Coordinates of C-alpha atoms in Angstrom, one line a residue:
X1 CA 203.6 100.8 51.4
X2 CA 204.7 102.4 48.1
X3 CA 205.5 98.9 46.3
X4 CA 202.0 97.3 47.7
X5 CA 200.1 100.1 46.3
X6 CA 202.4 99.5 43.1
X7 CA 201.7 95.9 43.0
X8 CA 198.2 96.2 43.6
X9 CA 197.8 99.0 40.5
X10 CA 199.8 96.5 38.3
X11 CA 197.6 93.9 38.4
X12 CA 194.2 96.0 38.3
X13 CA 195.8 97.5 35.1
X14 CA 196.8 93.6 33.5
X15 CA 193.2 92.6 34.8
X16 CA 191.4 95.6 32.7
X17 CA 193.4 95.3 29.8
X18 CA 192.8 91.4 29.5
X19 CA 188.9 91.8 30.1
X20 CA 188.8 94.8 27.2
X21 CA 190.9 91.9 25.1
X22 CA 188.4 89.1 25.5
X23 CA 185.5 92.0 24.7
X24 CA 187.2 93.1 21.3
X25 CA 187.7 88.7 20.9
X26 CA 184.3 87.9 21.7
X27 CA 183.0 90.6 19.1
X28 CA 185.1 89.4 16.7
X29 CA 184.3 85.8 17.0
X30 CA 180.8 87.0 17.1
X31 CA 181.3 88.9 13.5
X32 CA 183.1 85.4 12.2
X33 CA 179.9 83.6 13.2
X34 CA 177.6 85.1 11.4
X35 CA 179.8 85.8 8.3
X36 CA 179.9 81.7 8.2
X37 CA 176.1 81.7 9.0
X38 CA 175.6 83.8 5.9
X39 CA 178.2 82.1 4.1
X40 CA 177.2 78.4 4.5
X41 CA 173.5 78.6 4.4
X42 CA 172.7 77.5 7.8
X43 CA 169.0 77.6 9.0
X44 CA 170.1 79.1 12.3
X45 CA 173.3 80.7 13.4
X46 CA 172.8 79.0 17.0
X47 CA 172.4 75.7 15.3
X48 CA 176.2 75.1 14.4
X49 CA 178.0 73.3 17.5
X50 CA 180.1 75.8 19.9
X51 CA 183.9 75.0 18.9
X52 CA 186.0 74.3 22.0
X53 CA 189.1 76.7 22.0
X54 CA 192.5 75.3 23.8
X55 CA 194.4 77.9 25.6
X56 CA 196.8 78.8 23.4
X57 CA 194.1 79.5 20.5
X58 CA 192.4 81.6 23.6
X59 CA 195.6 83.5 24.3
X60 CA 196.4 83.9 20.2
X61 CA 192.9 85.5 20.2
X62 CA 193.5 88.0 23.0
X63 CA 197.3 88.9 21.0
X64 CA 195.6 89.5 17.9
X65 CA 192.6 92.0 19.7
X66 CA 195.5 93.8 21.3
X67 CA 197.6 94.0 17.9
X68 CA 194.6 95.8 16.8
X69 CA 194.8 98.7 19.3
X70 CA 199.1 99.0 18.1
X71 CA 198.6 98.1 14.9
X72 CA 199.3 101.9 13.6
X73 CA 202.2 102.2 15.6
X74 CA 205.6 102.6 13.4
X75 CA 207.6 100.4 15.3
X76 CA 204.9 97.7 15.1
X77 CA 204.8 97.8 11.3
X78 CA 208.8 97.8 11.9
X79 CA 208.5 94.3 13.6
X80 CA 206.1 93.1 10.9
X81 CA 209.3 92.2 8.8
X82 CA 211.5 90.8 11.7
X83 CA 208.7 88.3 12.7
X84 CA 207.9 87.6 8.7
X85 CA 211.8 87.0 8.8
X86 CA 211.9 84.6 11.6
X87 CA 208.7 82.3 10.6
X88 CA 206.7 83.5 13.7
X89 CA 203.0 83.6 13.4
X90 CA 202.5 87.0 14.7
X91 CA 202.4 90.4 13.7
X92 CA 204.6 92.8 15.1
X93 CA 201.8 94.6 17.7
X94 CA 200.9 91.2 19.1
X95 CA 204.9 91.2 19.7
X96 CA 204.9 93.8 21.3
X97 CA 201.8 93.2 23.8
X98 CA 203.8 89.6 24.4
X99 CA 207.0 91.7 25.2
X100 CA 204.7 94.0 27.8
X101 CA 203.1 91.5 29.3
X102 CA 205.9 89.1 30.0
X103 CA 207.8 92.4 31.4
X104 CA 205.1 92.8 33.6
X105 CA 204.6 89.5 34.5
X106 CA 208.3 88.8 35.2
X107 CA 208.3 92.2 37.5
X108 CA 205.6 91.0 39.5
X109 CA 206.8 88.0 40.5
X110 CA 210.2 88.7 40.8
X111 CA 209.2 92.0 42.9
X112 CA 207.1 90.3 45.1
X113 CA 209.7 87.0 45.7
X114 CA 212.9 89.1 46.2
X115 CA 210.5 91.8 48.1
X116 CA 212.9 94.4 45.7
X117 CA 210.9 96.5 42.7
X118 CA 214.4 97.0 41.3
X119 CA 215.1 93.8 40.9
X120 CA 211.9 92.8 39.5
X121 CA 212.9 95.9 36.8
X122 CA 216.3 94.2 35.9
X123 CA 214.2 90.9 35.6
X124 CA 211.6 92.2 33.2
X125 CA 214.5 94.1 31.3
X126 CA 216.3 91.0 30.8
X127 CA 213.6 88.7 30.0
X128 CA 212.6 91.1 27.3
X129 CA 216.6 91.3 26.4
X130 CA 216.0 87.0 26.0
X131 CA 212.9 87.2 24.0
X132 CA 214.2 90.0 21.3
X133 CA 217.5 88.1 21.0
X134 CA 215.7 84.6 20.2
X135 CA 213.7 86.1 17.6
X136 CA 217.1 87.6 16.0
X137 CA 218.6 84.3 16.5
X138 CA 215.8 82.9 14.1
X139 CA 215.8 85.1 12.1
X140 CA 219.8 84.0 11.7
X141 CA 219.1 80.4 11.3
X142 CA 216.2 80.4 9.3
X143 CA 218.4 82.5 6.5
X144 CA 221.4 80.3 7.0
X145 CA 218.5 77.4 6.1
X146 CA 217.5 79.2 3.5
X147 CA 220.4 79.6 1.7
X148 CA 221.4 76.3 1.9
X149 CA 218.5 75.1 -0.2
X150 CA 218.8 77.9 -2.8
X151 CA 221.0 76.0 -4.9
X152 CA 219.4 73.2 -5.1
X153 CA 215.9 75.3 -5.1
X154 CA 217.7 77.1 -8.7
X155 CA 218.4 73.6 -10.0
X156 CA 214.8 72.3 -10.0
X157 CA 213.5 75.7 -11.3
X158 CA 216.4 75.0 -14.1
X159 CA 215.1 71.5 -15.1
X160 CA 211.7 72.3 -14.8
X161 CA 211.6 75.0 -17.4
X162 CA 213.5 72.8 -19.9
X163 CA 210.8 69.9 -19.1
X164 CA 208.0 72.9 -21.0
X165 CA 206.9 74.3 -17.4
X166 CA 206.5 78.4 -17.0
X167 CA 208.5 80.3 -14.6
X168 CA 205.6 80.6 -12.4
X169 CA 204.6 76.8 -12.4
X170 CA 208.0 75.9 -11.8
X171 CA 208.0 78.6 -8.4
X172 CA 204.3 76.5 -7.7
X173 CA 206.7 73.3 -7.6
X174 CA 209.1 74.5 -5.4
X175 CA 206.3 75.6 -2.7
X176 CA 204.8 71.6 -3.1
X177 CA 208.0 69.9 -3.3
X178 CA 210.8 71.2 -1.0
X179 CA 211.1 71.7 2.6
X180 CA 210.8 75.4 5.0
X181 CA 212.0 77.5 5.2
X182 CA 212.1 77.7 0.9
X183 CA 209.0 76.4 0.4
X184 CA 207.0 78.4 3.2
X185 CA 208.5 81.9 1.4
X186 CA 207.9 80.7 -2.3
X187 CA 203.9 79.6 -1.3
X188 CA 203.9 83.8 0.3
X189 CA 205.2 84.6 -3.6
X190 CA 202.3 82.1 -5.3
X191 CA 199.8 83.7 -2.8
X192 CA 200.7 87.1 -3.9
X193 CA 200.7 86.6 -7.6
X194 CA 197.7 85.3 -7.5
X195 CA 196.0 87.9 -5.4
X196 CA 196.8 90.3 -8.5
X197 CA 200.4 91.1 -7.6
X198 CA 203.0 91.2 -10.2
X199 CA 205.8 89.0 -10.2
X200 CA 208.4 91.6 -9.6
X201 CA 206.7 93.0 -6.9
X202 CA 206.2 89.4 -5.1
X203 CA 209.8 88.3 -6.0
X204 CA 211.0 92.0 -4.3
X205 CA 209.1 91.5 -1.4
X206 CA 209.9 88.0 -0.6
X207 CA 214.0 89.6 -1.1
X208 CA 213.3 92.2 1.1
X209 CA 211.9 89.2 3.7
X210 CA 214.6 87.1 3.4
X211 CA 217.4 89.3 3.4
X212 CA 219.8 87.0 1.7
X213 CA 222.7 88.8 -1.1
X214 CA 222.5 85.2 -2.6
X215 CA 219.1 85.6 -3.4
X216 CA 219.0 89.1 -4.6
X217 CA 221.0 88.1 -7.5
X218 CA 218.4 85.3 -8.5
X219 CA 215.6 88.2 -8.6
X220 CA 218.0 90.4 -10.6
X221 CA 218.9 87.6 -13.1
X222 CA 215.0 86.6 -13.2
X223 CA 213.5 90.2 -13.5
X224 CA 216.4 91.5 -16.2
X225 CA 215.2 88.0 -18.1
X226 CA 211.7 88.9 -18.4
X227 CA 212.5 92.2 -19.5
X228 CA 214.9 91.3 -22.3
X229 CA 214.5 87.6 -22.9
X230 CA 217.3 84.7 -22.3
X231 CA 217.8 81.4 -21.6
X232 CA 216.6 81.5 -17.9
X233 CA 217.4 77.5 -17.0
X234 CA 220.9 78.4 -18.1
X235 CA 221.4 81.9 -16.2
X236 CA 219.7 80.0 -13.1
X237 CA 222.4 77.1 -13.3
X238 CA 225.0 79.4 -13.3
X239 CA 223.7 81.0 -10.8
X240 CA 223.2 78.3 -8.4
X241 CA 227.3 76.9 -9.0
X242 CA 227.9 80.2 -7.8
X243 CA 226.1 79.8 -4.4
X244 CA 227.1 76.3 -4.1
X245 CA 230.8 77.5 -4.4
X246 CA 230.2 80.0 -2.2
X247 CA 228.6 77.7 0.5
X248 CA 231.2 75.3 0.4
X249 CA 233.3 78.5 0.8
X250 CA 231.5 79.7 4.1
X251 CA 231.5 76.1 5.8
X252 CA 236.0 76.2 5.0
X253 CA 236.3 79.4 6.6
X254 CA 233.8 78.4 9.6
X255 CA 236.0 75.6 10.0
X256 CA 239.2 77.9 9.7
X257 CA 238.3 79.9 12.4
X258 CA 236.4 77.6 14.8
X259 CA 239.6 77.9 17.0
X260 CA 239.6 82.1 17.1
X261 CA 235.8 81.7 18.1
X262 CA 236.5 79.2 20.8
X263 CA 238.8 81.5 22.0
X264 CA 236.4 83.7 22.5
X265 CA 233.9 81.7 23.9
X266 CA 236.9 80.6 26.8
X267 CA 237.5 84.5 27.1
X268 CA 233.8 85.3 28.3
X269 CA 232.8 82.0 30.3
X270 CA 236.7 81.2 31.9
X271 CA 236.4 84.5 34.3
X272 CA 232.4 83.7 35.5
X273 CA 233.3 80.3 35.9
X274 CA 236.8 80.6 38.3
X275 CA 234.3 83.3 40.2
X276 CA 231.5 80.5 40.7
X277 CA 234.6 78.4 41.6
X278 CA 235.6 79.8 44.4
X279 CA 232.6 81.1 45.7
X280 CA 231.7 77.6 46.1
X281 CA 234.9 76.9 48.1
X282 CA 234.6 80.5 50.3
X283 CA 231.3 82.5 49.8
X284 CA 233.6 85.3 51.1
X285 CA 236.1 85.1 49.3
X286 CA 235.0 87.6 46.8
X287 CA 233.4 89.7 49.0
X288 CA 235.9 92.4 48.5
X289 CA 235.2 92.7 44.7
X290 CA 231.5 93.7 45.3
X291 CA 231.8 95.7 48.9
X292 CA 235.0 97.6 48.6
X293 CA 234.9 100.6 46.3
X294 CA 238.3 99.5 44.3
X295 CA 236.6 96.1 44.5
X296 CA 233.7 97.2 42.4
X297 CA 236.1 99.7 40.3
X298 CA 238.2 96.7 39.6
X299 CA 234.8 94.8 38.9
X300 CA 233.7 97.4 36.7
X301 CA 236.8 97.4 34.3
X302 CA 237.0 93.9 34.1
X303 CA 233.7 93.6 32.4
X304 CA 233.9 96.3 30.2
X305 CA 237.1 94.8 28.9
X306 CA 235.5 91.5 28.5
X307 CA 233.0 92.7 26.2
X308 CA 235.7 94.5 24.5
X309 CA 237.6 91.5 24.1
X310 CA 234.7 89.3 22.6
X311 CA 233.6 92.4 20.3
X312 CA 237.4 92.2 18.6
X313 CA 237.8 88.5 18.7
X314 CA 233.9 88.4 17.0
X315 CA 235.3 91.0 14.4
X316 CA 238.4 89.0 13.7
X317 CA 236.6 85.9 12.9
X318 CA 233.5 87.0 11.0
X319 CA 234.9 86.9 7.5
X320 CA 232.1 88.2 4.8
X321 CA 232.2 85.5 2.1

């Protein structure tokens, strides 16, 4: 009786909180309707064709009303950066409402499948676990592409300030001409300078975005330039040999210790897979490891030293270049 009346109060909570997000989306779209009526002249502002929405410009309506309601709180603003970092389109309070309501959603149906609210817990908690670790995992490859184009990104800065152009117009190039991730964070730096920001405050805040030590000495080398003059082009070819050296550097050692992080890899998946193994051969055969006390004792210190295992083995082969 306890997990109906649960269940029930769940969903009357999702369906309230979804019909006050289409209200604050409706009054928004309402507001952008008129600002374009006023804007463009129109004789009436029923006279402009209704624009069909697909779902997933519905559903990025709703996340953006619902940002609006978390957008004050301080881990919100702290998830800003993350999703700025990974090339998401979404601020960090419409993150966070995606995080609740897939929780939710995942404990519903769980709970009521397995008939077990516990479970349906575990299930939310891990699907949020999923969700926070692919945005991290992003957030990893979209620097590792990053810096892979920042030498070649410091060479065309080089040659177009000896062909006359400013440093500026040459940063302009490199948002038209090269691929993303580069080009996606060097547009953010044009679109700050040009809504009144300085350049050392756009080139510190697209650092502070992408996170990368490579880059931090270009925006050293670039703001200590400006203030006391230089050959720039040159500095900036130095500069990018540098990161090419130490690329090629990072790709030797990845190679170098490929095997260690095999081996760790073999350490984690070789134990779950003899265990599928021979449940598929005998479903009881392991019985004793999950019913029996020592079983689950045994159990218990097998996992912790597995993730003790693949922590050292991770440390050993993560060489800072």
């Amino acid at each position: 009786m306890i997990f109906v009346v649960s269940l029930i109060s769940t969903i009357f909570i999702l369906i309230i909180l979804i019909l006050m997000l289409e209200y604050r989306s409706r009054s928004r779209r309402a507001l952008a309707r008129r600002m374009r009526y006023y804007a463009s002249g129109m004789d009436n502002p029923q006279d402009k064709p209704k624009e069909s929405k697909t779902l997933s410009e519905r559903l990025r309506g709703l996340l953006r009303s619902g940002g609006q309601l978390l957008s004050n709180i301080r881990h919100a603003r702290g998830l800003d950066l993350k999703m700025q970092q990974a090339g998401i389109p979404l601020l960090g309070a419409e993150f966070m409402i995606l995080l609740v309501f897939s929780a939710v959603l995942v404990t519903v149906i769980v709970a009521v499948v397995s008939k077990k609210l516990h479970i349906g817990i575990m299930a939310a908690i891990l699907t949020v676990a999923v969700e926070y670790i692919y945005v991290l995992l992003r957030i990893d490859r979209r620097s590792a592409s990053f810096t892979n184009q920042l030498g070649d990104c410091l060479m065309m800065i080089a040659n177009a300030l000896r062909a006359g152009f400013s440093f500026l117009q040459a940063v302009e190039l490199i948002s038209k001409e090269m691929e993303p991730p580069i080009s996606d964070e060097f547009k953010h730096v044009v679109r700050d300078i040009g809504l009144g920001n300085t350049v050392e405050r756009a080139l510190n805040d697209m650092d502070r975005r992408v996170g990368s030590s490579d880059f931090s000495l270009v925006v050293t080398a670039v703001l200590i330039q400006q203030q006391v003059g230089g050959d720039l082009a040159r500095i900036l070819d130095t500069i990018s040999e540098t990161i090419q050296d130490r690329i090629r550097m990072r790709r030797e050692v990845k190679t170098l210790t490929s095997q260690g992080r095999m081996s760790g890899w073999i350490l984690v998946l070789l134990p779950i897979g003899i265990g599928l193994f021979l449940t598929s051969m005998d479903p009881n055969y392991l019985d004793p490891l999950f019913k029996e006390p020592i079983g689950q004792m045994i159990l218990a210190g097998v996992i912790v030293m597995e993730i003790i295992g693949a922590i050292v083995i991770n440390r050993i082969v993560d060489i800072d270049v």
